[in-house]
Coordinates of C-alpha atoms in Angstrom, one line a residue:
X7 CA 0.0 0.0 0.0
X8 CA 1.0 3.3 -0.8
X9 CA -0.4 4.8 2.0
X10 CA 0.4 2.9 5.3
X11 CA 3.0 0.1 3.5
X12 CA 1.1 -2.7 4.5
X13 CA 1.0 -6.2 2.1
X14 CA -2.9 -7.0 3.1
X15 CA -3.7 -5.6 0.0
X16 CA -6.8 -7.0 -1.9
X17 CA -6.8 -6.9 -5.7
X18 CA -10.4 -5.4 -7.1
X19 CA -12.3 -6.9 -10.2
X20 CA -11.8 -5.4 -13.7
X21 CA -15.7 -4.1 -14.7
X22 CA -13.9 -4.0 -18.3
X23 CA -11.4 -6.3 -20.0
X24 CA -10.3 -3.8 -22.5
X25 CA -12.0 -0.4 -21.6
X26 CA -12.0 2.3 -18.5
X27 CA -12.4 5.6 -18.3
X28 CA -10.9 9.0 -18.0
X29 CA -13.0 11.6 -15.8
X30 CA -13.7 13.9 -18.5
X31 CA -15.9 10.8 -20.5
X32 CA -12.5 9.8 -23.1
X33 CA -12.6 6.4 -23.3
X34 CA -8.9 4.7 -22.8
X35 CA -7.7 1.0 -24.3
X36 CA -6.8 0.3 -20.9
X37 CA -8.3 -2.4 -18.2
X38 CA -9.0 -0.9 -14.3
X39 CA -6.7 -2.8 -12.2
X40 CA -7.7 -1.2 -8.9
X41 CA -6.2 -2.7 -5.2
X42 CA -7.7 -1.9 -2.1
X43 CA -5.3 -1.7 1.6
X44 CA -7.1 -3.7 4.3
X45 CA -5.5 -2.0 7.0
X46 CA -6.0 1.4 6.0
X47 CA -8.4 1.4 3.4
X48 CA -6.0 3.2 0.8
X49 CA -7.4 2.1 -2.9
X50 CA -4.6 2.4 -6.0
X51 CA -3.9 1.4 -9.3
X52 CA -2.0 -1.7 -9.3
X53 CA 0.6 -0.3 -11.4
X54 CA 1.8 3.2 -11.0
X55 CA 0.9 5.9 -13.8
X56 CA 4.3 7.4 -15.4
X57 CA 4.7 11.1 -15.6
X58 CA 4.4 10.9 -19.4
X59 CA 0.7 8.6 -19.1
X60 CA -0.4 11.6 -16.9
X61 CA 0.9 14.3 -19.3
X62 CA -1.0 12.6 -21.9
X63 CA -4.3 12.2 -19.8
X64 CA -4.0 16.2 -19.4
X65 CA -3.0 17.4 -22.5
X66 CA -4.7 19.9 -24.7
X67 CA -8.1 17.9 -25.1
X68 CA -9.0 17.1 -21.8
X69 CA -12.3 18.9 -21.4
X70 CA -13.9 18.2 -17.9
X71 CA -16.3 21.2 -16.8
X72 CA -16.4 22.3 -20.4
X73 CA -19.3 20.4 -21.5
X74 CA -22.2 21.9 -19.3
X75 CA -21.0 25.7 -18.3
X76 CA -24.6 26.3 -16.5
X77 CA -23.8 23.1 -14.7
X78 CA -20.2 23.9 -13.3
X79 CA -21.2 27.4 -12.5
X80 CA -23.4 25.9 -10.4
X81 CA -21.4 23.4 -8.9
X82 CA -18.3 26.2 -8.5
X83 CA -20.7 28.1 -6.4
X84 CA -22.0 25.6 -4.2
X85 CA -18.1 24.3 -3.7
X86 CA -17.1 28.0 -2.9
X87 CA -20.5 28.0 -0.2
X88 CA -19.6 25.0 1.8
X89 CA -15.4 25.8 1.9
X90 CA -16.1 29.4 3.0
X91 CA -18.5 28.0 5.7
X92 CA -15.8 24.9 6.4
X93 CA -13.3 28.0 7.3
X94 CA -15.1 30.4 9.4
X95 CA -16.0 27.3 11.7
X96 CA -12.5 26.1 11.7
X97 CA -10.5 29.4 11.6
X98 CA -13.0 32.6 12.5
X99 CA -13.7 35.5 10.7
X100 CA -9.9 37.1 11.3
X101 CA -8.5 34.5 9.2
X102 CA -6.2 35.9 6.5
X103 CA -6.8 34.9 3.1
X104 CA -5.4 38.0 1.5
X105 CA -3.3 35.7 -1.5
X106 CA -4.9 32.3 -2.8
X107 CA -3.5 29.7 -4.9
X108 CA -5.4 27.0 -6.6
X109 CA -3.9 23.8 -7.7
X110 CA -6.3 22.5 -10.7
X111 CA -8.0 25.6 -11.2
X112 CA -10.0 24.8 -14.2
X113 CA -12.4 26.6 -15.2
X114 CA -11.3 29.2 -12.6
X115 CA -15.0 29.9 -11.6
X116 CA -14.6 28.6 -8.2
X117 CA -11.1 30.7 -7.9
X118 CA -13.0 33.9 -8.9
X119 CA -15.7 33.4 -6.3
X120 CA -13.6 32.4 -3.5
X121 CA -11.3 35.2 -4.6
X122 CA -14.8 37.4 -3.6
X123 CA -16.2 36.1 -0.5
X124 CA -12.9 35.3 1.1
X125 CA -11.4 38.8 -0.1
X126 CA -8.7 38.0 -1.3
X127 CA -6.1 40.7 -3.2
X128 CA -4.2 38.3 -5.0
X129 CA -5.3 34.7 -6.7
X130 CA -3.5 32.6 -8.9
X131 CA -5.0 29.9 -10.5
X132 CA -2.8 26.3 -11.8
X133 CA -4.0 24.3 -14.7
X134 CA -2.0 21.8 -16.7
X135 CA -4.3 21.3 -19.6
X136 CA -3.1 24.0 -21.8
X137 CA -7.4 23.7 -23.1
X138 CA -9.3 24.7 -19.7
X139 CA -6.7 27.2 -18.4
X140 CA -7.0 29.2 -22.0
X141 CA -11.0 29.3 -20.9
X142 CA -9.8 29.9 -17.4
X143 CA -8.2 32.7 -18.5
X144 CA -11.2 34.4 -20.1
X145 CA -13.1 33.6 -17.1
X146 CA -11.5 35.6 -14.5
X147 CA -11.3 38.8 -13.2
X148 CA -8.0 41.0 -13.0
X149 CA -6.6 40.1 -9.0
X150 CA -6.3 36.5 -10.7
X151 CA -3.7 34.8 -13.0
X152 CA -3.3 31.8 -14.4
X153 CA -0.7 29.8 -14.7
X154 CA -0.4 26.3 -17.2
X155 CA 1.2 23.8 -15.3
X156 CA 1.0 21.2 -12.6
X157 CA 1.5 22.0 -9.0
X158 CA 4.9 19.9 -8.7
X159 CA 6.2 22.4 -11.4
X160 CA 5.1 25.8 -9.7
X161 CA 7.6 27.6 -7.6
X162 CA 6.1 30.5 -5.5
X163 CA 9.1 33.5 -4.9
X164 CA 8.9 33.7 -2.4
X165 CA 6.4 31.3 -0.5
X166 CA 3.5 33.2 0.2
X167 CA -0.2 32.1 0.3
X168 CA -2.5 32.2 3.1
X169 CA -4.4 29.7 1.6
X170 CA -3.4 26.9 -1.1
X171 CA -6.9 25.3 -2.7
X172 CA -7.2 22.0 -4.5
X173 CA -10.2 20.3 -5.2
X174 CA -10.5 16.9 -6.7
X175 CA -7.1 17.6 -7.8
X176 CA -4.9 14.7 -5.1
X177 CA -6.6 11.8 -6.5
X178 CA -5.6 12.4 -9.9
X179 CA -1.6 12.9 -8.8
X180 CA 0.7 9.8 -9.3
X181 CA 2.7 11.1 -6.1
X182 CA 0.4 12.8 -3.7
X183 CA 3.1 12.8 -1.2
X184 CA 5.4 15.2 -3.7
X185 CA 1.6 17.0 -4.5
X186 CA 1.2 18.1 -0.7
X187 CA 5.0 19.2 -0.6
X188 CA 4.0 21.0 -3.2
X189 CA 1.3 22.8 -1.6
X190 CA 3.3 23.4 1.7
X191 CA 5.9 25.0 -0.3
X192 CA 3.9 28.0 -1.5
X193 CA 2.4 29.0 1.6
X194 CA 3.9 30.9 5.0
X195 CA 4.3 29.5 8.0
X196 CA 0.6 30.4 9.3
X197 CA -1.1 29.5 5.9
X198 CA -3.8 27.0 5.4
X199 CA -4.1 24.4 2.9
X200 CA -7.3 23.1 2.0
X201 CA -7.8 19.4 0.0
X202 CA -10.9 18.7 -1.3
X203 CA -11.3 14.4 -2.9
X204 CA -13.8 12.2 -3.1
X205 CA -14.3 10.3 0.2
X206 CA -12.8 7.0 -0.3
X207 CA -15.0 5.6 2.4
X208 CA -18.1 6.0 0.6
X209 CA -18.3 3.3 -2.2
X210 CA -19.3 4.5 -5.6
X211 CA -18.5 5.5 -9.3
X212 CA -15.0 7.5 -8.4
X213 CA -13.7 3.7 -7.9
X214 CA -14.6 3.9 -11.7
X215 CA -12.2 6.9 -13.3
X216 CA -9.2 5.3 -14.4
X217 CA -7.3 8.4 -13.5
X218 CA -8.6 8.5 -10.2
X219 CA -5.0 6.7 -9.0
X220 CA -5.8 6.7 -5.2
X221 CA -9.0 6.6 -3.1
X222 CA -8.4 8.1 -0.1
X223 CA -9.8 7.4 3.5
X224 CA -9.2 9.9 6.1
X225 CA -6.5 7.4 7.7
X226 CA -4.6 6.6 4.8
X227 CA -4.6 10.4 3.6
X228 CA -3.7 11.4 7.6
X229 CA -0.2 9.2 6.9
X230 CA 0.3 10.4 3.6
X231 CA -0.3 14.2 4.8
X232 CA 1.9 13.4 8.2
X233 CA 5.2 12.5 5.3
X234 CA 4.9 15.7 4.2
X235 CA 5.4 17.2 7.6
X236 CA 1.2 18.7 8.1
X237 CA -0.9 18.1 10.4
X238 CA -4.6 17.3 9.6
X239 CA -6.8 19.8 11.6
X240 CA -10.2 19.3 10.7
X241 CA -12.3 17.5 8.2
X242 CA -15.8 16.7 7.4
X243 CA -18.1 15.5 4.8
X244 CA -19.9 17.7 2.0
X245 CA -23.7 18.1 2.0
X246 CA -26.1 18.5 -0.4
X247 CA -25.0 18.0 -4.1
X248 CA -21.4 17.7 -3.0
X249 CA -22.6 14.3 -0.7
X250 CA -19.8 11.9 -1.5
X251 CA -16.5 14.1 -0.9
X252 CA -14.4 15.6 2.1
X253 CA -12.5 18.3 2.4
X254 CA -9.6 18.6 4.5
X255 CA -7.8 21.3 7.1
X256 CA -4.2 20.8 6.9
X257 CA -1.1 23.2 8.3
X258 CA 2.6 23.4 9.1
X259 CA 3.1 21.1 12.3
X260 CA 3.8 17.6 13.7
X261 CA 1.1 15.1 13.2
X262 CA -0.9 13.0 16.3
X263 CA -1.6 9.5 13.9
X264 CA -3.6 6.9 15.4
X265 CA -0.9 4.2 16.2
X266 CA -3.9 1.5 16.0
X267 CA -4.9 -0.3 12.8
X268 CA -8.5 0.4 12.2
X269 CA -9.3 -2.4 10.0
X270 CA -10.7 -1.9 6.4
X271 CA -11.6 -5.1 5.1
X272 CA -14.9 -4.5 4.9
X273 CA -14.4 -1.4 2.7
X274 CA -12.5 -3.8 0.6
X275 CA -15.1 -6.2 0.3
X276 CA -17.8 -3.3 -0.3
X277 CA -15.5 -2.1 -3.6
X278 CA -15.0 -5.4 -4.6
X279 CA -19.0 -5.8 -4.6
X280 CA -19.6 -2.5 -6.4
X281 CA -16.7 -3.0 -9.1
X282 CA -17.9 -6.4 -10.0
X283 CA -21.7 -5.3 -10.5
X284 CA -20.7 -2.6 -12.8
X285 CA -19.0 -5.8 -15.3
X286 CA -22.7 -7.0 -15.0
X287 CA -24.4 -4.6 -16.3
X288 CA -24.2 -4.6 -19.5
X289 CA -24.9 -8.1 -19.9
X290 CA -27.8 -7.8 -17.2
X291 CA -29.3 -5.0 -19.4
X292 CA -29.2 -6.8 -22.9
X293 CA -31.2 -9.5 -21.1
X294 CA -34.2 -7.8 -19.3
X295 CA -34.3 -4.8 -22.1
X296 CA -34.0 -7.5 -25.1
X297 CA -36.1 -6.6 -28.0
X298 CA -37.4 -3.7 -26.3
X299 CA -37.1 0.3 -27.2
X300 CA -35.6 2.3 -24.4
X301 CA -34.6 5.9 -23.7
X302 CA -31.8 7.0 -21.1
X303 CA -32.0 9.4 -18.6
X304 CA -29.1 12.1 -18.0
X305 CA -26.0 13.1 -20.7
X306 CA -23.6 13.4 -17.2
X307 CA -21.0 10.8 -15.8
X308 CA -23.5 8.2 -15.7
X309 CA -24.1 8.0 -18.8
X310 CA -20.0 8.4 -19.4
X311 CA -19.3 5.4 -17.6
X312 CA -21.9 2.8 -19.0
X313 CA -20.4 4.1 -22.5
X314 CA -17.3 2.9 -20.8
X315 CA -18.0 0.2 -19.0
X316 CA -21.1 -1.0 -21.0
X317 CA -21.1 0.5 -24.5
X318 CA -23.9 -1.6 -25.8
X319 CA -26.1 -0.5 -23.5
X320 CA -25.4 3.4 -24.9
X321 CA -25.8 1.5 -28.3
X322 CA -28.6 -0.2 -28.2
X323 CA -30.6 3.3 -26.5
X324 CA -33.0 5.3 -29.2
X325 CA -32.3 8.5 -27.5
X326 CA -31.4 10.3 -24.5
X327 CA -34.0 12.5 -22.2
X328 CA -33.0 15.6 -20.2
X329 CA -34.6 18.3 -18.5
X330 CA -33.4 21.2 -20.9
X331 CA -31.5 19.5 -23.7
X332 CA -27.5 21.8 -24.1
X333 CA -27.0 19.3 -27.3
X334 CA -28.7 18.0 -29.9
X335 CA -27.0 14.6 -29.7
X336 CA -25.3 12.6 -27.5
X337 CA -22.8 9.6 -28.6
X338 CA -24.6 9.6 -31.7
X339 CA -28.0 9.4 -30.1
X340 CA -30.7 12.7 -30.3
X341 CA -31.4 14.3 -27.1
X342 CA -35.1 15.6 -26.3
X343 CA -36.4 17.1 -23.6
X344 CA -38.6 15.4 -20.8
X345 CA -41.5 17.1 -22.0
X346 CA -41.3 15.6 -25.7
X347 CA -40.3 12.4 -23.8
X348 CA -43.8 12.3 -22.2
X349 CA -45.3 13.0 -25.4
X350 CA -44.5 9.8 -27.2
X351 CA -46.0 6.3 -26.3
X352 CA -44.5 4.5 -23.1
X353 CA -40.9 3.4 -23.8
X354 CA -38.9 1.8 -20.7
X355 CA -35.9 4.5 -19.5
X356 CA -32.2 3.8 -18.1
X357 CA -32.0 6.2 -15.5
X358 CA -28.4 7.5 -15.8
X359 CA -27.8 8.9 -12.6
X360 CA -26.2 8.9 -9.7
X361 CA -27.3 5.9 -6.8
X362 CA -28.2 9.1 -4.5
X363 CA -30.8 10.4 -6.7
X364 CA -32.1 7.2 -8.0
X365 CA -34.8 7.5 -5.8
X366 CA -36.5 10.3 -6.8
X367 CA -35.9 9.9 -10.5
X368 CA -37.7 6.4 -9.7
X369 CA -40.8 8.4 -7.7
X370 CA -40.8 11.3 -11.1
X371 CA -40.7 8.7 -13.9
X372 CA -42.9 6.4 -11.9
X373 CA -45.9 9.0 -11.2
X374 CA -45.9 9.3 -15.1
X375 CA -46.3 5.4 -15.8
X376 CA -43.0 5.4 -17.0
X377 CA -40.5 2.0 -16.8
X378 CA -37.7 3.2 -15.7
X379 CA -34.7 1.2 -14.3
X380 CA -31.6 1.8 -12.4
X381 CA -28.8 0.1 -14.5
X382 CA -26.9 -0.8 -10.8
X383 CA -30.2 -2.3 -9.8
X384 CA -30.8 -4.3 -13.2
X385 CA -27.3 -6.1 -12.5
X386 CA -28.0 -6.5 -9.1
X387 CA -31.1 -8.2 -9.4
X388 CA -30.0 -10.1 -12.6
X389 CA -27.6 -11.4 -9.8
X390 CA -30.5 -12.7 -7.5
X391 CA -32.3 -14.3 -10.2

């Protein structure tokens, strides 16, 4: 294990022999070969990514928060809501965040309102894909640059920041040891440095990105963060839309680990459960939607991943519904609104969403007479039968 060093490892099942998926929807020749750490519930690729595979992942026509701009406006604000409320409890209101860096900056909407409602006089944003920080750039207001690069590669003269930002940027690093020494570098001796990943304890589709490299827990992030001489402060869950990641509190000083192995074979087995449902599905679908026309629900990651993971399934699909269409096709496929959907005879859907709002896509479609399946729950019960 990265993480803690320990060998009780536990290898993961492969949802596709010869596809996975990058988190922006490309498709990579690649199989997931995912491990998972028993004792400290660290998840990583079995082989290490080399600096030129990552180069490549990032290069010019990686695209993620491009697609939907109303979407990640959205999502930029609701991030910037829940850190700025994340700080005042830890730090107070006389916290300095006069100069900001963010690591993976993208868009730099998120930069630009954090660079408001924290006050900042000074921002700079960091992007390696030469693509999003050209948008990024024409994005943001005049206290904030941006620079093309990744964090490893940015030297601050001198060290500076009162606050370094990264979200959903550590999980993508092939060394996030060297990543949080790069964080600690640029800021003073009093500065904060805030990580924001997916929590690894929750079990769900970030097990499914292929550049995703490491799922973190908050013990095997707490050894990783402790190498880089931090201490973890505080951390707590996301609400709301951003259920399913932590962010993190980390500053200058000596770390108080847990000595005591916690035990994370049962997050092992959980992952294990999920990964190998996901190489069902596509199998599960073809046999309970043979013969049968069917829409699907949602243009998002969803519907990203069974393209990935289960291409027949996006294949095989007549069209795909959303509330108010942004394209006129989708992997081929047309795209009409739910209103138009309703208008047509009954036609099973794939709901294409996320497991936390399955529920009341189920209770929408449902009140309409709609079929409407989840494709998790089609290989799962595929399973029982």
């Amino acid at each position: 294990c990265p993480a803690c060093g320990s060998a009780d490892c536990r290898n993961l099942p492969i949802p596709h022999a010869a596809r996975s998926m990058v988190s922006d929807g490309k498709v990579v020749s690649n199989p997931l070969k995912r491990c998972s750490c028993n004792n400290c519930g660290h998840g990583f690729h079995t082989q290490n990514f080399s600096e030129e595979q990552i180069k490549e992942i990032y290069s010019a026509d990686y695209s993620i928060g491009l697609r939907d701009a109303v979407a990640e406006a959205a999502r930029s604000a609701e991030y910037s809501r829940q850190i700025e409320a994340f700080l005042m409890h830890h730090l107070g209101s006389e916290a300095n965040f006069s100069k900001i860096i963010e690591f993976g900056c993208g868009s730099g909407t998120l930069l630009g309102h954090l660079t408001n409602r924290l006050g900042a006089q000074i921002s700079t944003g960091v992007e390696p894909s030469s693509r999003i920080a050209a948008n990024a750039r024409s994005n943001v207001g005049g206290r904030i640059s941006i620079h093309e690069g990744f964090a490893e590669q940015f030297e601050a003269s001198p060290p500076g920041y009162n606050l370094c930002l990264s979200v959903n940027v550590i999980e993508h690093t092939r060394n996030p040891l060297g990543f949080l020494q790069a964080c600690r570098r640029v800021i003073d001796k009093t500065g904060n440095i805030v990580v924001i990943c997916p929590d690894g304890e929750i079990v769900g589709s970030e097990l499914l990105f292929y550049d995703h490299i490491s799922n973190f827990t908050s013990a095997s992030l707490a050894m990783i963060v402790a190498s880089a001489n931090l201490r973890m402060v505080a951390n707590s869950p996301l609400t709301g839309s951003l259920q399913g990641f932590r962010i993190y509190l980390l500053q200058f000083g000596d770390a108080d680990l847990d000595s005591q192995t916690r035990g994370f074979a049962f997050l092992s087995q959980e992952r294990a459960e999920y990964v190998n449902t996901w190489s069902k599905i596509q199998d599960a679908t073809n046999r309970v939607l043979k013969g049968r026309k069917y829409g699907i629900f949602g243009t998002g990651e969803y519907s990203d991943l069974l393209h990935a993971y289960s291409p027949s399934v996006i294949e095989n699909a007549e069209f795909f519904v959303r509330d108010q269409p942004v394209e006129a096709d989708f992997y081929g496929k047309p795209v009409v609104s739910v209103k138009d959907f309703l208008s047509f005879p009954r036609m099973p859907l794939i709901a294409a969403v996320h497991e936390r709002s399955w529920s009341l896509i189920r209770d929408r479609f449902g009140s309409e007479d709609v079929p409407i399946f989840h494709s998790l729950e089609i290989a799962r019960q595929d399973a029982i039968l």
